[in-house]
Amino acid sequence: MATLRRLQEAPRHLLVCEKSNFGHDKSRHKHLVETHYHNYRVSFLIPECGLLSKELKSLVMDIGPYYSVKNLPLHELITHEFINTFVKKGSFSALTYNTSIDEDNTVALLPNGKLILSLDKDTYEETGLQGRPSRYSGRKSMKFVISIDLMDLSLNLDSKKYRRISWSFKEKKPLKFDFLLAWHPTGTEESTMMSYFSKYQIQEHQPKVALSTVRELQCPVLRSSGLAGEPEEACSALEFFDWLGAVFCSADLHYFDEPKLAPWVTLTVQGFADSPVAWREKEHGFHKGGEHLYNFVVFNNQDYWLQMAVGANDDCPP
């Protein structure tokens, strides 16, 4: 009966809202953006705007390429050459694709140099490496998480630890995955991604940019100082988040009596549903949705609301 009750329960979702100002010394916006690593969509909503400014258009069009590579052996991501060429000289991200976090083996390389493996029980045991049970695999652990710090590993490539990991990935349990890759070098050097992985099936891709104009969009009234809103006067952060979701889904929503001039814009960033992590190195699971995203509501006085949402198999956002 307890199992039946759990199945009937609606999946838990968490929405954390906070407000601050970009000019405040203790504003957390930069840290929270930089530690939400694997994202597939960035969306702007600019009310009462018929034409993008040159600055914003240039920013959107200059995101840079990403890459897909097929059947890349995992040991390629722990070699001395790879770490020195990419991990130590910029922000490198990798994420397995066409894999489901709750069913398949998945891997992510974070920009901070942490390699995260989410493995099923059999694969985990075959690697011979030390990890921990997944928080979301139930009483009988069927998924395990291994975390490898490549920056720490590279300090001593003759160590017993490095030799064991290298032996595991190359000989004991060779693993290959299809990956999405991105690299942002800290210096002026150009990316050598295509040449470095030339012996594998690697392709360069450009992010898709779509611009749409929504006519007669009825925008809510927001007041930067009040997350809770005011009845009949201003929308709350929770109401606004629901409204924004309906807009991005192109749903019909006649929630307000008349259009209002809106002195705010929004920036929404959505993470990959099957990434092993959401924020920082906190484990992420799918359950019934797998969503993890954040949204900035930016006001013209540099105040902002930050809304962070996750599904059932996630810690509370930081």
mmCIF file of C-alpha atoms in Angstrom:
data_model
loop_
_atom_site.group_PDB
_atom_site.id
_atom_site.type_symbol
_atom_site.label_atom_id
_atom_site.label_comp_id
_atom_site.label_asym_id
_atom_site.label_seq_id
_atom_site.Cartn_x
_atom_site.Cartn_y
_atom_site.Cartn_z
ATOM 1 C CA MET A 1 0.000 0.000 0.000
ATOM 2 C CA ALA A 2 2.864 2.362 0.784
ATOM 3 C CA THR A 3 4.314 1.789 -2.686
ATOM 4 C CA LEU A 4 0.898 2.466 -4.273
ATOM 5 C CA ARG A 5 0.543 5.715 -2.325
ATOM 6 C CA ARG A 6 3.989 6.854 -3.516
ATOM 7 C CA LEU A 7 3.057 6.125 -7.126
ATOM 8 C CA GLN A 8 -0.112 8.188 -6.776
ATOM 9 C CA GLU A 9 1.673 11.175 -5.302
ATOM 10 C CA ALA A 10 2.403 14.096 -7.608
ATOM 11 C CA PRO A 11 6.132 14.500 -8.312
ATOM 12 C CA ARG A 12 7.831 17.006 -6.049
ATOM 13 C CA HIS A 13 9.095 20.221 -7.609
ATOM 14 C CA LEU A 14 11.142 22.930 -5.986
ATOM 15 C CA LEU A 15 11.191 26.610 -6.903
ATOM 16 C CA VAL A 16 13.600 28.860 -5.029
ATOM 17 C CA CYS A 17 13.234 32.618 -5.475
ATOM 18 C CA GLU A 18 15.486 35.397 -4.264
ATOM 19 C CA LYS A 19 16.003 39.061 -5.079
ATOM 20 C CA SER A 20 19.114 41.208 -5.157
ATOM 21 C CA ASN A 21 20.901 43.833 -7.230
ATOM 22 C CA PHE A 22 23.728 43.267 -9.717
ATOM 23 C CA GLY A 23 25.711 46.028 -8.030
ATOM 24 C CA HIS A 24 25.617 44.492 -4.546
ATOM 25 C CA ASP A 25 28.873 43.032 -3.272
ATOM 26 C CA LYS A 26 27.098 39.906 -1.992
ATOM 27 C CA SER A 27 25.092 39.268 -5.162
ATOM 28 C CA ARG A 28 25.329 35.555 -6.038
ATOM 29 C CA HIS A 29 24.353 35.810 -9.710
ATOM 30 C CA LYS A 30 27.794 35.149 -11.195
ATOM 31 C CA HIS A 31 28.515 32.112 -9.023
ATOM 32 C CA LEU A 32 25.113 30.543 -9.676
ATOM 33 C CA VAL A 33 25.427 30.986 -13.437
ATOM 34 C CA GLU A 34 28.967 29.606 -13.548
ATOM 35 C CA THR A 35 28.071 26.483 -11.545
ATOM 36 C CA HIS A 36 25.031 25.441 -13.614
ATOM 37 C CA TYR A 37 27.188 23.656 -16.136
ATOM 38 C CA HIS A 38 25.310 21.837 -18.908
ATOM 39 C CA ASN A 39 22.635 23.882 -20.644
ATOM 40 C CA TYR A 40 20.838 23.376 -23.942
ATOM 41 C CA ARG A 41 18.629 26.452 -24.238
ATOM 42 C CA VAL A 42 18.882 30.137 -23.366
ATOM 43 C CA SER A 43 15.764 32.272 -23.834
ATOM 44 C CA PHE A 44 15.184 36.010 -23.599
ATOM 45 C CA LEU A 45 11.778 37.629 -23.206
ATOM 46 C CA ILE A 46 11.825 41.378 -23.866
ATOM 47 C CA PRO A 47 8.382 43.005 -23.518
ATOM 48 C CA GLU A 48 7.447 45.914 -25.761
ATOM 49 C CA CYS A 49 10.474 45.277 -27.986
ATOM 50 C CA GLY A 50 10.048 45.134 -31.734
ATOM 51 C CA LEU A 51 13.732 45.224 -32.652
ATOM 52 C CA LEU A 52 16.777 43.811 -30.843
ATOM 53 C CA SER A 53 19.575 46.194 -29.968
ATOM 54 C CA LYS A 54 22.847 45.739 -31.854
ATOM 55 C CA GLU A 55 24.637 44.804 -28.621
ATOM 56 C CA LEU A 56 22.207 42.034 -27.699
ATOM 57 C CA LYS A 57 22.002 40.704 -31.251
ATOM 58 C CA SER A 58 25.792 40.569 -31.443
ATOM 59 C CA LEU A 59 25.962 38.735 -28.109
ATOM 60 C CA VAL A 60 23.392 36.147 -29.173
ATOM 61 C CA MET A 61 25.033 35.526 -32.540
ATOM 62 C CA ASP A 62 28.534 35.162 -31.068
ATOM 63 C CA ILE A 63 28.008 32.218 -28.745
ATOM 64 C CA GLY A 64 30.478 30.018 -30.587
ATOM 65 C CA PRO A 65 30.433 26.417 -31.793
ATOM 66 C CA TYR A 66 29.991 23.143 -29.975
ATOM 67 C CA TYR A 67 30.915 19.661 -31.132
ATOM 68 C CA SER A 68 29.544 16.139 -31.231
ATOM 69 C CA VAL A 69 31.817 13.118 -31.291
ATOM 70 C CA LYS A 70 30.814 9.466 -31.586
ATOM 71 C CA ASN A 71 32.258 6.452 -29.761
ATOM 72 C CA LEU A 72 34.849 8.452 -27.862
ATOM 73 C CA PRO A 73 36.745 6.184 -25.424
ATOM 74 C CA LEU A 74 36.503 7.500 -21.895
ATOM 75 C CA HIS A 75 40.243 7.147 -21.337
ATOM 76 C CA GLU A 76 40.801 9.981 -23.851
ATOM 77 C CA LEU A 77 39.477 12.403 -21.219
ATOM 78 C CA ILE A 78 42.092 11.522 -18.609
ATOM 79 C CA THR A 79 45.274 11.592 -20.680
ATOM 80 C CA HIS A 80 48.082 13.978 -19.801
ATOM 81 C CA GLU A 81 47.843 15.611 -23.248
ATOM 82 C CA PHE A 82 44.088 16.210 -23.004
ATOM 83 C CA ILE A 83 44.273 17.701 -19.512
ATOM 84 C CA ASN A 84 47.135 20.020 -20.467
ATOM 85 C CA THR A 85 45.605 21.040 -23.811
ATOM 86 C CA PHE A 86 42.035 21.702 -22.714
ATOM 87 C CA VAL A 87 41.260 21.337 -19.002
ATOM 88 C CA LYS A 88 44.109 23.562 -17.805
ATOM 89 C CA LYS A 89 43.748 26.146 -20.562
ATOM 90 C CA GLY A 90 40.108 27.048 -20.446
ATOM 91 C CA SER A 91 36.604 25.911 -19.633
ATOM 92 C CA PHE A 92 35.945 22.475 -21.123
ATOM 93 C CA SER A 93 32.556 20.747 -20.911
ATOM 94 C CA ALA A 94 31.532 17.290 -22.057
ATOM 95 C CA LEU A 95 28.230 15.456 -21.707
ATOM 96 C CA THR A 96 27.051 12.115 -23.043
ATOM 97 C CA TYR A 97 24.033 12.356 -25.311
ATOM 98 C CA ASN A 98 21.348 9.912 -26.423
ATOM 99 C CA THR A 99 21.594 8.486 -22.904
ATOM 100 C CA SER A 100 18.991 8.486 -20.126
ATOM 101 C CA ILE A 101 20.280 9.324 -16.645
ATOM 102 C CA ASP A 102 17.881 6.899 -14.922
ATOM 103 C CA GLU A 103 18.560 3.955 -17.256
ATOM 104 C CA ASP A 104 21.962 4.270 -18.940
ATOM 105 C CA ASN A 105 25.564 4.937 -18.072
ATOM 106 C CA THR A 106 26.178 8.687 -18.374
ATOM 107 C CA VAL A 107 29.270 10.868 -18.066
ATOM 108 C CA ALA A 108 29.885 14.583 -17.633
ATOM 109 C CA LEU A 109 33.094 16.584 -17.551
ATOM 110 C CA LEU A 110 32.579 19.857 -15.670
ATOM 111 C CA PRO A 111 34.445 23.091 -16.426
ATOM 112 C CA ASN A 112 36.163 22.817 -13.042
ATOM 113 C CA GLY A 113 37.894 19.605 -14.167
ATOM 114 C CA LYS A 114 35.657 17.123 -12.343
ATOM 115 C CA LEU A 115 34.761 13.999 -14.308
ATOM 116 C CA ILE A 116 31.425 12.577 -13.111
ATOM 117 C CA LEU A 117 30.315 9.034 -14.001
ATOM 118 C CA SER A 118 26.816 7.736 -13.280
ATOM 119 C CA LEU A 119 26.975 3.968 -13.824
ATOM 120 C CA ASP A 120 24.684 0.995 -13.458
ATOM 121 C CA LYS A 121 25.613 -1.574 -10.817
ATOM 122 C CA ASP A 122 27.254 -4.091 -13.155
ATOM 123 C CA THR A 123 29.373 -1.502 -14.977
ATOM 124 C CA TYR A 124 30.385 0.126 -11.708
ATOM 125 C CA GLU A 125 31.593 -3.144 -10.261
ATOM 126 C CA GLU A 126 33.450 -4.006 -13.457
ATOM 127 C CA THR A 127 35.430 -0.753 -13.394
ATOM 128 C CA GLY A 128 36.930 -1.637 -10.022
ATOM 129 C CA LEU A 129 36.877 2.043 -9.039
ATOM 130 C CA GLN A 130 35.572 3.555 -5.830
ATOM 131 C CA GLY A 131 32.378 5.577 -5.862
ATOM 132 C CA ARG A 132 29.140 5.928 -3.926
ATOM 133 C CA PRO A 133 25.558 4.709 -4.375
ATOM 134 C CA SER A 134 23.246 7.092 -6.199
ATOM 135 C CA ARG A 135 20.910 8.963 -3.895
ATOM 136 C CA TYR A 136 18.013 8.204 -6.226
ATOM 137 C CA SER A 137 18.305 4.468 -6.905
ATOM 138 C CA GLY A 138 16.070 3.323 -4.047
ATOM 139 C CA ARG A 139 16.821 0.952 -1.188
ATOM 140 C CA LYS A 140 18.669 -1.483 -3.444
ATOM 141 C CA SER A 141 21.412 0.540 -5.082
ATOM 142 C CA MET A 142 21.343 0.037 -8.837
ATOM 143 C CA LYS A 143 23.222 3.194 -9.864
ATOM 144 C CA PHE A 144 26.579 4.463 -8.603
ATOM 145 C CA VAL A 145 28.420 7.757 -8.969
ATOM 146 C CA ILE A 146 32.184 8.120 -9.441
ATOM 147 C CA SER A 147 33.858 11.537 -9.240
ATOM 148 C CA ILE A 148 37.404 12.066 -10.544
ATOM 149 C CA ASP A 149 39.266 15.357 -10.123
ATOM 150 C CA LEU A 150 41.377 15.673 -13.279
ATOM 151 C CA MET A 151 43.291 18.685 -11.981
ATOM 152 C CA ASP A 152 44.329 16.762 -8.879
ATOM 153 C CA LEU A 153 45.019 13.627 -10.914
ATOM 154 C CA SER A 154 47.345 15.504 -13.265
ATOM 155 C CA LEU A 155 49.651 16.541 -10.420
ATOM 156 C CA ASN A 156 51.151 13.060 -10.338
ATOM 157 C CA LEU A 157 50.615 10.947 -13.435
ATOM 158 C CA ASP A 158 52.869 8.260 -11.970
ATOM 159 C CA SER A 159 50.690 7.789 -8.929
ATOM 160 C CA LYS A 160 49.002 4.512 -8.097
ATOM 161 C CA LYS A 161 45.610 6.256 -8.319
ATOM 162 C CA TYR A 162 46.194 7.490 -11.872
ATOM 163 C CA ARG A 163 47.540 4.135 -13.031
ATOM 164 C CA ARG A 164 44.492 2.363 -11.604
ATOM 165 C CA ILE A 165 41.999 4.717 -13.302
ATOM 166 C CA SER A 166 43.881 4.542 -16.593
ATOM 167 C CA TRP A 167 44.020 0.733 -16.435
ATOM 168 C CA SER A 168 40.298 0.602 -15.657
ATOM 169 C CA PHE A 169 39.283 2.806 -18.599
ATOM 170 C CA LYS A 170 41.689 1.301 -21.133
ATOM 171 C CA GLU A 171 41.804 -2.374 -20.207
ATOM 172 C CA LYS A 172 39.542 -3.591 -17.418
ATOM 173 C CA LYS A 173 36.302 -1.904 -18.530
ATOM 174 C CA PRO A 174 36.787 0.154 -21.710
ATOM 175 C CA LEU A 175 33.842 2.528 -22.075
ATOM 176 C CA LYS A 176 32.859 4.502 -25.163
ATOM 177 C CA PHE A 177 30.204 7.188 -25.432
ATOM 178 C CA ASP A 178 28.752 9.723 -27.824
ATOM 179 C CA PHE A 179 29.595 13.145 -26.384
ATOM 180 C CA LEU A 180 28.672 16.783 -26.796
ATOM 181 C CA LEU A 181 31.767 18.944 -26.273
ATOM 182 C CA ALA A 182 32.418 22.646 -25.782
ATOM 183 C CA TRP A 183 35.586 24.565 -24.998
ATOM 184 C CA HIS A 184 36.179 28.205 -24.109
ATOM 185 C CA PRO A 185 39.931 28.893 -23.920
ATOM 186 C CA THR A 186 41.181 31.463 -21.453
ATOM 187 C CA GLY A 187 43.880 32.712 -23.846
ATOM 188 C CA THR A 188 43.849 33.883 -27.437
ATOM 189 C CA GLU A 189 44.621 30.490 -28.942
ATOM 190 C CA GLU A 190 42.036 29.038 -31.293
ATOM 191 C CA SER A 191 40.241 25.811 -30.506
ATOM 192 C CA THR A 192 41.972 22.665 -31.762
ATOM 193 C CA MET A 193 38.988 20.443 -31.015
ATOM 194 C CA MET A 194 38.514 19.233 -34.593
ATOM 195 C CA SER A 195 42.163 18.332 -35.054
ATOM 196 C CA TYR A 196 42.638 16.856 -31.591
ATOM 197 C CA PHE A 197 39.746 14.391 -32.018
ATOM 198 C CA SER A 198 40.219 13.963 -35.782
ATOM 199 C CA LYS A 199 40.535 10.175 -35.569
ATOM 200 C CA TYR A 200 36.985 9.996 -34.224
ATOM 201 C CA GLN A 201 33.702 10.993 -35.835
ATOM 202 C CA ILE A 202 33.602 14.615 -34.752
ATOM 203 C CA GLN A 203 31.345 17.352 -36.132
ATOM 204 C CA GLU A 204 31.146 21.072 -35.455
ATOM 205 C CA HIS A 205 27.735 22.617 -34.783
ATOM 206 C CA GLN A 206 26.444 26.146 -34.397
ATOM 207 C CA PRO A 207 23.744 26.876 -31.812
ATOM 208 C CA LYS A 208 20.338 27.515 -33.353
ATOM 209 C CA VAL A 209 19.084 31.065 -32.867
ATOM 210 C CA ALA A 210 15.339 31.675 -33.149
ATOM 211 C CA LEU A 211 13.638 35.063 -32.895
ATOM 212 C CA SER A 212 9.880 35.340 -32.556
ATOM 213 C CA THR A 213 7.550 38.247 -31.931
ATOM 214 C CA VAL A 214 4.462 37.659 -29.806
ATOM 215 C CA ARG A 215 1.767 40.139 -30.709
ATOM 216 C CA GLU A 216 -0.529 41.598 -28.050
ATOM 217 C CA LEU A 217 1.203 39.818 -25.201
ATOM 218 C CA GLN A 218 -0.427 40.806 -21.939
ATOM 219 C CA CYS A 219 2.477 41.321 -19.553
ATOM 220 C CA PRO A 220 2.134 41.288 -15.757
ATOM 221 C CA VAL A 221 3.026 44.147 -13.475
ATOM 222 C CA LEU A 222 6.108 43.341 -11.375
ATOM 223 C CA ARG A 223 7.673 45.273 -8.541
ATOM 224 C CA SER A 224 11.316 44.488 -7.957
ATOM 225 C CA SER A 225 11.077 44.919 -4.195
ATOM 226 C CA GLY A 226 8.298 42.383 -3.688
ATOM 227 C CA LEU A 227 8.664 38.674 -4.501
ATOM 228 C CA ALA A 228 5.301 37.990 -2.873
ATOM 229 C CA GLY A 229 3.467 40.489 -5.085
ATOM 230 C CA GLU A 230 0.401 42.473 -4.078
ATOM 231 C CA PRO A 231 -3.206 41.366 -4.621
ATOM 232 C CA GLU A 232 -4.758 43.158 -7.600
ATOM 233 C CA GLU A 233 -1.617 45.287 -7.909
ATOM 234 C CA ALA A 234 1.497 43.246 -8.779
ATOM 235 C CA CYS A 235 2.288 39.656 -9.726
ATOM 236 C CA SER A 236 4.170 37.362 -7.329
ATOM 237 C CA ALA A 237 7.346 35.532 -8.329
ATOM 238 C CA LEU A 238 5.504 32.179 -8.366
ATOM 239 C CA GLU A 239 2.635 33.525 -10.495
ATOM 240 C CA PHE A 240 5.126 35.107 -12.858
ATOM 241 C CA PHE A 241 7.083 31.848 -13.213
ATOM 242 C CA ASP A 242 3.893 30.025 -14.208
ATOM 243 C CA TRP A 243 3.001 32.791 -16.672
ATOM 244 C CA LEU A 244 6.480 32.729 -18.217
ATOM 245 C CA GLY A 245 6.286 28.960 -18.696
ATOM 246 C CA ALA A 246 2.990 29.374 -20.541
ATOM 247 C CA VAL A 247 4.518 32.036 -22.810
ATOM 248 C CA PHE A 248 7.501 29.848 -23.740
ATOM 249 C CA CYS A 249 5.155 26.916 -24.401
ATOM 250 C CA SER A 250 3.029 29.131 -26.678
ATOM 251 C CA ALA A 251 -0.004 28.430 -24.521
ATOM 252 C CA ASP A 252 -3.065 30.663 -24.591
ATOM 253 C CA LEU A 253 -3.094 32.651 -21.356
ATOM 254 C CA HIS A 254 -5.493 35.605 -20.876
ATOM 255 C CA TYR A 255 -4.520 36.212 -17.268
ATOM 256 C CA PHE A 256 -4.496 40.009 -17.221
ATOM 257 C CA ASP A 257 -7.193 42.497 -18.096
ATOM 258 C CA GLU A 258 -5.083 44.787 -20.252
ATOM 259 C CA PRO A 259 -1.498 45.036 -21.591
ATOM 260 C CA LYS A 260 0.911 46.767 -19.243
ATOM 261 C CA LEU A 261 4.209 48.452 -20.060
ATOM 262 C CA ALA A 262 6.838 46.274 -18.447
ATOM 263 C CA PRO A 263 10.173 47.745 -17.233
ATOM 264 C CA TRP A 264 11.797 44.303 -17.023
ATOM 265 C CA VAL A 265 13.311 41.545 -19.174
ATOM 266 C CA THR A 266 13.863 37.847 -18.503
ATOM 267 C CA LEU A 267 16.725 35.445 -19.169
ATOM 268 C CA THR A 268 15.878 31.743 -18.838
ATOM 269 C CA VAL A 269 18.478 28.950 -18.976
ATOM 270 C CA GLN A 270 17.425 25.288 -19.167
ATOM 271 C CA GLY A 271 19.742 22.406 -18.313
ATOM 272 C CA PHE A 272 19.941 19.002 -19.981
ATOM 273 C CA ALA A 273 17.384 16.682 -18.402
ATOM 274 C CA ASP A 274 19.793 13.725 -18.456
ATOM 275 C CA SER A 275 22.881 15.436 -17.065
ATOM 276 C CA PRO A 276 24.425 13.630 -14.059
ATOM 277 C CA VAL A 277 24.572 16.964 -12.195
ATOM 278 C CA ALA A 278 22.506 20.140 -11.992
ATOM 279 C CA TRP A 279 24.217 22.850 -9.929
ATOM 280 C CA ARG A 280 27.847 22.376 -8.922
ATOM 281 C CA GLU A 281 28.478 18.658 -8.341
ATOM 282 C CA LYS A 282 25.107 17.850 -6.811
ATOM 283 C CA GLU A 283 23.634 14.672 -8.248
ATOM 284 C CA HIS A 284 20.727 15.062 -10.649
ATOM 285 C CA GLY A 285 18.088 12.462 -11.491
ATOM 286 C CA PHE A 286 15.169 12.278 -13.897
ATOM 287 C CA HIS A 287 12.226 10.628 -12.062
ATOM 288 C CA LYS A 288 9.204 12.086 -13.925
ATOM 289 C CA GLY A 289 10.715 15.174 -15.472
ATOM 290 C CA GLY A 290 14.416 15.855 -15.079
ATOM 291 C CA GLU A 291 13.976 19.611 -15.311
ATOM 292 C CA HIS A 292 16.498 22.006 -13.797
ATOM 293 C CA LEU A 293 16.580 25.633 -14.848
ATOM 294 C CA TYR A 294 16.992 29.185 -13.681
ATOM 295 C CA ASN A 295 15.399 32.460 -14.668
ATOM 296 C CA PHE A 296 16.504 36.039 -14.118
ATOM 297 C CA VAL A 297 13.928 38.812 -14.074
ATOM 298 C CA VAL A 298 16.010 41.945 -14.585
ATOM 299 C CA PHE A 299 14.625 45.394 -13.739
ATOM 300 C CA ASN A 300 15.822 48.715 -15.104
ATOM 301 C CA ASN A 301 17.355 49.751 -11.755
ATOM 302 C CA GLN A 302 19.620 46.595 -11.825
ATOM 303 C CA ASP A 303 17.469 44.827 -9.261
ATOM 304 C CA TYR A 304 16.797 41.224 -10.206
ATOM 305 C CA TRP A 305 14.759 38.227 -9.193
ATOM 306 C CA LEU A 306 16.470 34.871 -9.499
ATOM 307 C CA GLN A 307 14.213 31.827 -9.808
ATOM 308 C CA MET A 308 15.748 28.336 -9.656
ATOM 309 C CA ALA A 309 13.637 25.255 -10.320
ATOM 310 C CA VAL A 310 14.379 21.532 -10.030
ATOM 311 C CA GLY A 311 12.386 18.325 -10.106
ATOM 312 C CA ALA A 312 11.976 15.461 -7.676
ATOM 313 C CA ASN A 313 15.450 13.919 -7.906
ATOM 314 C CA ASP A 314 17.531 16.948 -6.999
ATOM 315 C CA ASP A 315 18.806 18.762 -3.958
ATOM 316 C CA CYS A 316 17.406 22.176 -3.214
ATOM 317 C CA PRO A 317 19.126 24.699 -5.528
ATOM 318 C CA PRO A 318 22.088 26.459 -3.903
#
